[in-house]
Short mmCIF file of C-alpha atoms in Angstrom, two decimals:
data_model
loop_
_atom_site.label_atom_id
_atom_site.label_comp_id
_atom_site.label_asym_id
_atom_site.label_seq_id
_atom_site.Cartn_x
_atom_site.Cartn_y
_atom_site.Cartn_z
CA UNK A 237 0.00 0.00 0.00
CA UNK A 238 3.11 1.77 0.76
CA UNK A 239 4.29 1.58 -2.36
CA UNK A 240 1.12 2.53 -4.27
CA UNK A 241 0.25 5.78 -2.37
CA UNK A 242 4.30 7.05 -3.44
CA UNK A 243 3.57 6.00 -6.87
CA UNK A 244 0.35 8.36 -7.22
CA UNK A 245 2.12 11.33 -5.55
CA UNK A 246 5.08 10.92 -7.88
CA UNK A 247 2.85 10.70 -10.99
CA UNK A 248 0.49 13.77 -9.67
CA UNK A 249 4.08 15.88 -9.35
CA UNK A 250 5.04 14.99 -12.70
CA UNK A 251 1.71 16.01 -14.34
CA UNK A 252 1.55 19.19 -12.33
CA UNK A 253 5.04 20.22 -13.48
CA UNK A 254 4.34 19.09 -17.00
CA UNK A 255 1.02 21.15 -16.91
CA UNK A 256 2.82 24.43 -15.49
CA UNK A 257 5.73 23.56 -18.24
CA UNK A 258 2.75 23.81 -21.15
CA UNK A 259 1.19 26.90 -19.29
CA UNK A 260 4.78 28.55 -19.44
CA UNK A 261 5.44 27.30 -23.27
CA UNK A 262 1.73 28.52 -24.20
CA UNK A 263 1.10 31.32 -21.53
CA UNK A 264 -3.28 32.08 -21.33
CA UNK A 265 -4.38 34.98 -23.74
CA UNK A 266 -8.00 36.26 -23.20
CA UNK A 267 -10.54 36.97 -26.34
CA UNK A 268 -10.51 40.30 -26.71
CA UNK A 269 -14.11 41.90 -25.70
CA UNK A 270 -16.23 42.77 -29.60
CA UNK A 271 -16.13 46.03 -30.05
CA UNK A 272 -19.15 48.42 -31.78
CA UNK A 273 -18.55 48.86 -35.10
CA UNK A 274 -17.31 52.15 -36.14
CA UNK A 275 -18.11 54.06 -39.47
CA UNK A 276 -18.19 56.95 -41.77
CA UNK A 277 -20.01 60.11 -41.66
CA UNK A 278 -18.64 61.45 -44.61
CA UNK A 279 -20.69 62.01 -47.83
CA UNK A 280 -24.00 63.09 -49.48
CA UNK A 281 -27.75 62.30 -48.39
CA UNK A 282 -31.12 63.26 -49.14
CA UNK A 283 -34.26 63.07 -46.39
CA UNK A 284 -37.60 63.57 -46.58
CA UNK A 285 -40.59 63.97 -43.66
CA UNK A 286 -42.91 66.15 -42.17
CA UNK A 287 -43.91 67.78 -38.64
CA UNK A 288 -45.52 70.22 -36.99
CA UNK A 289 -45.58 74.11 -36.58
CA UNK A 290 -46.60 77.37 -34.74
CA UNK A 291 -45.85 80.77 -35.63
CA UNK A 292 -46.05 84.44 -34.04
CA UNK A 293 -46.24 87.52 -34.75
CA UNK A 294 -45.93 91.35 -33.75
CA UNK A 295 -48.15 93.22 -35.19
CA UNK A 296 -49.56 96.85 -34.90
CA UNK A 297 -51.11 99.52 -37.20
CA UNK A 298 -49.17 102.43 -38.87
CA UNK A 299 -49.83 105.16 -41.51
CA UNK A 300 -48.84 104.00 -44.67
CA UNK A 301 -46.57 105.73 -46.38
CA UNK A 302 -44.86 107.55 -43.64
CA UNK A 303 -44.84 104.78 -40.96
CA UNK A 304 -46.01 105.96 -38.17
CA UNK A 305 -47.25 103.82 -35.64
CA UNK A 306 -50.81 104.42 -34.85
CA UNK A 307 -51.51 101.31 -31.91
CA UNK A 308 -49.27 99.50 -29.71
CA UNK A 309 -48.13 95.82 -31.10
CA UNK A 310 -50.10 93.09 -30.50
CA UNK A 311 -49.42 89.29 -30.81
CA UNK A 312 -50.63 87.23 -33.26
CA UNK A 313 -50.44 83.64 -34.06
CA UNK A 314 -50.70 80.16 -36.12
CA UNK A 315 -50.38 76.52 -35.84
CA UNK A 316 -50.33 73.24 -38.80
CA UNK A 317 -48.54 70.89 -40.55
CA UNK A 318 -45.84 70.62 -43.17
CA UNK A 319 -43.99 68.35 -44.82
CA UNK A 320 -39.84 68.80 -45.91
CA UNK A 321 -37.33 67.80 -48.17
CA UNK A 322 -33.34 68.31 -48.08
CA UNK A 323 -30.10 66.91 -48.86
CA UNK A 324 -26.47 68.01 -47.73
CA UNK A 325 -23.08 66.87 -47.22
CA UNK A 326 -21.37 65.84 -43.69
CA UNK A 327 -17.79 65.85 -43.08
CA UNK A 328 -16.38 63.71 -39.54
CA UNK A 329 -13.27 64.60 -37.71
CA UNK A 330 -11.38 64.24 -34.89
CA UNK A 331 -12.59 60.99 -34.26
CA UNK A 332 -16.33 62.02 -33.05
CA UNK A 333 -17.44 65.12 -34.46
CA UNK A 334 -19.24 65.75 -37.66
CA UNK A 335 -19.88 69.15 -39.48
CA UNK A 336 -21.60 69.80 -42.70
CA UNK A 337 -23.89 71.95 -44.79
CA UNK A 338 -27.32 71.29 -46.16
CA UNK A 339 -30.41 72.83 -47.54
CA UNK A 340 -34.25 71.93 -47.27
CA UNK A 341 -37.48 73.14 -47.99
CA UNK A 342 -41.44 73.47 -46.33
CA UNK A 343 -44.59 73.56 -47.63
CA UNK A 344 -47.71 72.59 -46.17
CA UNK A 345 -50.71 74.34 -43.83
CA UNK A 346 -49.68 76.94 -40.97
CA UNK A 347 -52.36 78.77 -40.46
CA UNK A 348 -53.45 81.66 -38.04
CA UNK A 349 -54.80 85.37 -37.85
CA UNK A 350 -53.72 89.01 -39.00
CA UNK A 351 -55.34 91.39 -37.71
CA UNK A 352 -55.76 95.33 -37.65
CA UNK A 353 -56.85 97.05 -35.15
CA UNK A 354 -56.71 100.44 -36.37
CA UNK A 355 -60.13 99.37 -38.33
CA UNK A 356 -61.09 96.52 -36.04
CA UNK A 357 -60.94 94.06 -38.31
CA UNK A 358 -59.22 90.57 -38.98
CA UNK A 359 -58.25 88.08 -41.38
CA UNK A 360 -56.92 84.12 -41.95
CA UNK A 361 -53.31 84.32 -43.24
CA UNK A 362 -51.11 81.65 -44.02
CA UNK A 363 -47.17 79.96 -44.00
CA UNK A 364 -46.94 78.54 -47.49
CA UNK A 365 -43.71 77.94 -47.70
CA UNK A 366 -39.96 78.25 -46.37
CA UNK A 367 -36.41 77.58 -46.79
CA UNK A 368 -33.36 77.04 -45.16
CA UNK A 369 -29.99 77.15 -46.08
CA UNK A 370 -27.07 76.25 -43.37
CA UNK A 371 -24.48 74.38 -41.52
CA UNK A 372 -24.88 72.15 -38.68
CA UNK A 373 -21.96 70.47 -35.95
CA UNK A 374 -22.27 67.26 -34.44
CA UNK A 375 -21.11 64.83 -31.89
CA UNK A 376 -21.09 61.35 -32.02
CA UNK A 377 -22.53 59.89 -28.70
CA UNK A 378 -22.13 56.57 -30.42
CA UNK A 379 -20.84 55.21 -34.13
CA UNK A 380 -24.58 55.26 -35.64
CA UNK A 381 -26.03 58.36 -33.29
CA UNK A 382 -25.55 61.64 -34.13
CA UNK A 383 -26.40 64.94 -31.52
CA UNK A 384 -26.16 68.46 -33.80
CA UNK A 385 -26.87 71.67 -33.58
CA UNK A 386 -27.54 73.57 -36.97
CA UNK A 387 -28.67 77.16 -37.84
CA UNK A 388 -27.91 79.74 -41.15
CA UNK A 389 -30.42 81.77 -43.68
CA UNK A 390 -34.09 81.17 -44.24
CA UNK A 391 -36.90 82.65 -45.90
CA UNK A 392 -40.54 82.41 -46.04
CA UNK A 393 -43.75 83.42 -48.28
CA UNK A 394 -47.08 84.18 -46.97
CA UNK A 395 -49.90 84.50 -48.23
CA UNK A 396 -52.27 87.88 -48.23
CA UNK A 397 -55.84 88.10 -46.02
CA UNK A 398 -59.23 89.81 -46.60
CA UNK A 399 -59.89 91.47 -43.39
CA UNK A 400 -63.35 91.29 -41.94
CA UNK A 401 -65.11 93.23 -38.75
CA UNK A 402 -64.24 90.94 -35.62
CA UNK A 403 -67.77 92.41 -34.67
CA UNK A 404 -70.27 90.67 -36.93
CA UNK A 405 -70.53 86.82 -37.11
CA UNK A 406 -70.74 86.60 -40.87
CA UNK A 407 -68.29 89.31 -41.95
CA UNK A 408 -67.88 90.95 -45.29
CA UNK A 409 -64.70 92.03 -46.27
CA UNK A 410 -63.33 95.44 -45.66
CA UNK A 411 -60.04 95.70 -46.19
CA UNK A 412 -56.85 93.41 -47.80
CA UNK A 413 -53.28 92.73 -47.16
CA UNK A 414 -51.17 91.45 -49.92
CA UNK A 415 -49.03 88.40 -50.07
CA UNK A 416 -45.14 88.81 -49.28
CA UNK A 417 -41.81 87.06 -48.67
CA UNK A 418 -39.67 87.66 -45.57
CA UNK A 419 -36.10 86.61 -44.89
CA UNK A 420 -34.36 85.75 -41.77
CA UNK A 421 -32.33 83.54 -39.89
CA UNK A 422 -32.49 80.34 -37.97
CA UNK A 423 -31.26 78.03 -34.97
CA UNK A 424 -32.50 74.72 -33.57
CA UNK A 425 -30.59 70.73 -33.38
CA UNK A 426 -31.72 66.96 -33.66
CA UNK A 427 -30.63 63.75 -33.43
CA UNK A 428 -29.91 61.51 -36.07
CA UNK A 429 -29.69 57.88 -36.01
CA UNK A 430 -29.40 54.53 -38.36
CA UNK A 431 -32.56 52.50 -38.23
CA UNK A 432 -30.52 49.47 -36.87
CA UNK A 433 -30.85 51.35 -33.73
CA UNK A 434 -34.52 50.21 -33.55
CA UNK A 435 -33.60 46.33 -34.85
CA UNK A 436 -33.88 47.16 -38.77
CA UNK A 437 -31.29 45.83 -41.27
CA UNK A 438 -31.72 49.02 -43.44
CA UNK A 439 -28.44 49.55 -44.86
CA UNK A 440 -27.95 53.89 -45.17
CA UNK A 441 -31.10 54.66 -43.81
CA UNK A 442 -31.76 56.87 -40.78
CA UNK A 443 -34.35 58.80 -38.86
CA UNK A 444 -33.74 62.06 -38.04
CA UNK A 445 -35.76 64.16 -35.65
CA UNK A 446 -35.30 68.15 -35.57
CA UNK A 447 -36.73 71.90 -33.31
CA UNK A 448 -35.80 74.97 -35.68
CA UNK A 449 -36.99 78.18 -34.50
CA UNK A 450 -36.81 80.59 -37.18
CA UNK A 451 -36.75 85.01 -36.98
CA UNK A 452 -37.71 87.20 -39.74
CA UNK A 453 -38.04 90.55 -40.73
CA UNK A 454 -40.68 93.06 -39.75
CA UNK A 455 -42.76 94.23 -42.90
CA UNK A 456 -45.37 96.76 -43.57
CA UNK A 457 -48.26 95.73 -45.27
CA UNK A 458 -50.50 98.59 -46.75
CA UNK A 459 -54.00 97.66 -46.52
CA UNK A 460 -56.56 98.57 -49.15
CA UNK A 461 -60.23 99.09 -49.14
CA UNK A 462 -62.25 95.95 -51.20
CA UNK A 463 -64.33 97.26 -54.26
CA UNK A 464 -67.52 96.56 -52.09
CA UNK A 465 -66.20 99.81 -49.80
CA UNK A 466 -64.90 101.74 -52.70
CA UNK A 467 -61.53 100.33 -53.50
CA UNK A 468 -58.10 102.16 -52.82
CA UNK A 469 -55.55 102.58 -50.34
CA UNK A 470 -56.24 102.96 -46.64
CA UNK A 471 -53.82 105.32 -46.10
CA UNK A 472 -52.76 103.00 -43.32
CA UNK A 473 -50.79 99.73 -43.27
CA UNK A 474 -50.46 96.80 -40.68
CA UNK A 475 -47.05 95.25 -39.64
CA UNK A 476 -45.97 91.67 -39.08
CA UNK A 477 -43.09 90.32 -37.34
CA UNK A 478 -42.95 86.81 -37.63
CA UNK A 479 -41.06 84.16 -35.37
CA UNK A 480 -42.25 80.49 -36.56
CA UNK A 481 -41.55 76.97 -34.54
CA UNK A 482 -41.17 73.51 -36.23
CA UNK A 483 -40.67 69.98 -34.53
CA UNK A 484 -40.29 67.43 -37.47
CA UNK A 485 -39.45 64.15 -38.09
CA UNK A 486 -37.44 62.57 -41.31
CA UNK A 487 -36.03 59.92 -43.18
CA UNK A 488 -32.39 60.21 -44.62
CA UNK A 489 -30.45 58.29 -46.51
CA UNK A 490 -26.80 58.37 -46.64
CA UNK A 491 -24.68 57.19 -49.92
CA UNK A 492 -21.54 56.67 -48.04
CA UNK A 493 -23.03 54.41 -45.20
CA UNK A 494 -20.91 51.09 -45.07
CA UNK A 495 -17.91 52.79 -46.15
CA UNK A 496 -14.32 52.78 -44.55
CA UNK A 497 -14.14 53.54 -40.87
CA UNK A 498 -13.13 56.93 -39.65
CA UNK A 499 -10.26 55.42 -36.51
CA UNK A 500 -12.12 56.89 -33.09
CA UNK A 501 -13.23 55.04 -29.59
CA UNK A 502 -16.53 54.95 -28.50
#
């Protein structure tokens, strides 16, 4: 028994210092942990979408020409829907950021009230359409989410109103405003992110969602008398100031998606 029990403990020394002989030939590496996959920003894309929107205005009544204020301003206002389409180019950088330039266009139904109060009257006017022309910065808070912040040169058209006495239910109309364009300037930011995010294999195609608050000009809009009152200037004019608010939503497709990897840790 002796024996037996000195045989085992040589044996178990041997394969012990055989096993620490293979760990020191072959020493233990550990799998590196996956990393996200990490790609470019840069190139063209094109998006499409729609949203909603408020605008508001200053507003008060002057003599026309001349321009001398008559009333104190008032506050006037809209709200609708609109749809948008745009394209533009990104650049990334320094590992995470991403800055480009872009364009885009709205149409669609923002509707609200003009009114004057210099003849007590009021009428429906409406945001038919705007643009936008600008550049936006970005971070990347991950390789297929993008935080910006954009703003640049807009400009808008509205349409004229037929101004009616706020006093009588049915009203006829007394007085009109034309149409006009206004230019300005804007600010807002999104985020931007590749559909995978939600569990979709869509190759180059992300959602987008976007606030742009947008500041024009003050106009003055000479009012004139409708043939049923005689026709002709006022002699007076109403101004508008315009601020309008969009949230929208859109979908963008990127050419370059897929494309070689811009070197950067997440």
């Amino acid at each position: 028994m002796k024996k037996v029990i000195a045989a085992l403990a040589v044996t178990a020394a041997l394969t012990g210092s055989a096993a620490a002989a293979d760990l020191g030939a072959r020493p233990y590496a550990k799998a590196p942990a996956p990393m996200a996959p990490v790609y470019n920003w840069t190139g063209f894309y094109i998006f499409g979408g729609g949203g909603g929107g408020l605008w508001n205005a200053d507003s008060n009544a002057q003599t026309f020409p001349g321009g001398v204020a008559i009333t104190r301003d008032q506050r006037f206002g809209g709200s609708g829907w609109f749809g948008t389409v745009g394209g533009g180019y990104d650049m990334q950088f320094a590992g995470r950021w991403v800055a480009g330039i872009f364009g885009d266009a709205q149409f669609g139904d923002i509707r609200g009230s003009l009114g004057d109060p210099l003849f007590g009257t009021e009428g429906r006017m409406k945001l038919e359409t705007s643009w936008a022309a600008g550049v936006r910065l970005g971070y990347l808070v991950a390789p297929n989410v993008l935080s910006y912040v954009n703003g640049g040169y807009s400009g808008s058209e509205w349409s004229g109103t037929t101004q009616t006495s706020v006093f009588l239910p049915v009203g006829v109309g007394i007085t009109t405003t034309p149409s006009f364009d206004r230019n300005g300037w804007f600010i807002g930011g999104g985020v931007e992110n590749n559909l995978d995010l939600f569990g979709i294999s869509a190759p180059g195609w992300f959602m987008k969602t976007e606030y742009r608050s947008a500041f024009y000009d003050r106009i003055s809009l000479p009012t004139t008398f409708t043939p049923t009152f005689g026709g002709g200037p006022t002699g007076a004019a109403v101004t508008f100031k315009p601020w309008t608010q969009t949230i929208s939503t859109s979908l963008v497709y990127r050419f370059n998606w897929g494309g070689a990897p811009v070197s950067a840790r997440y």
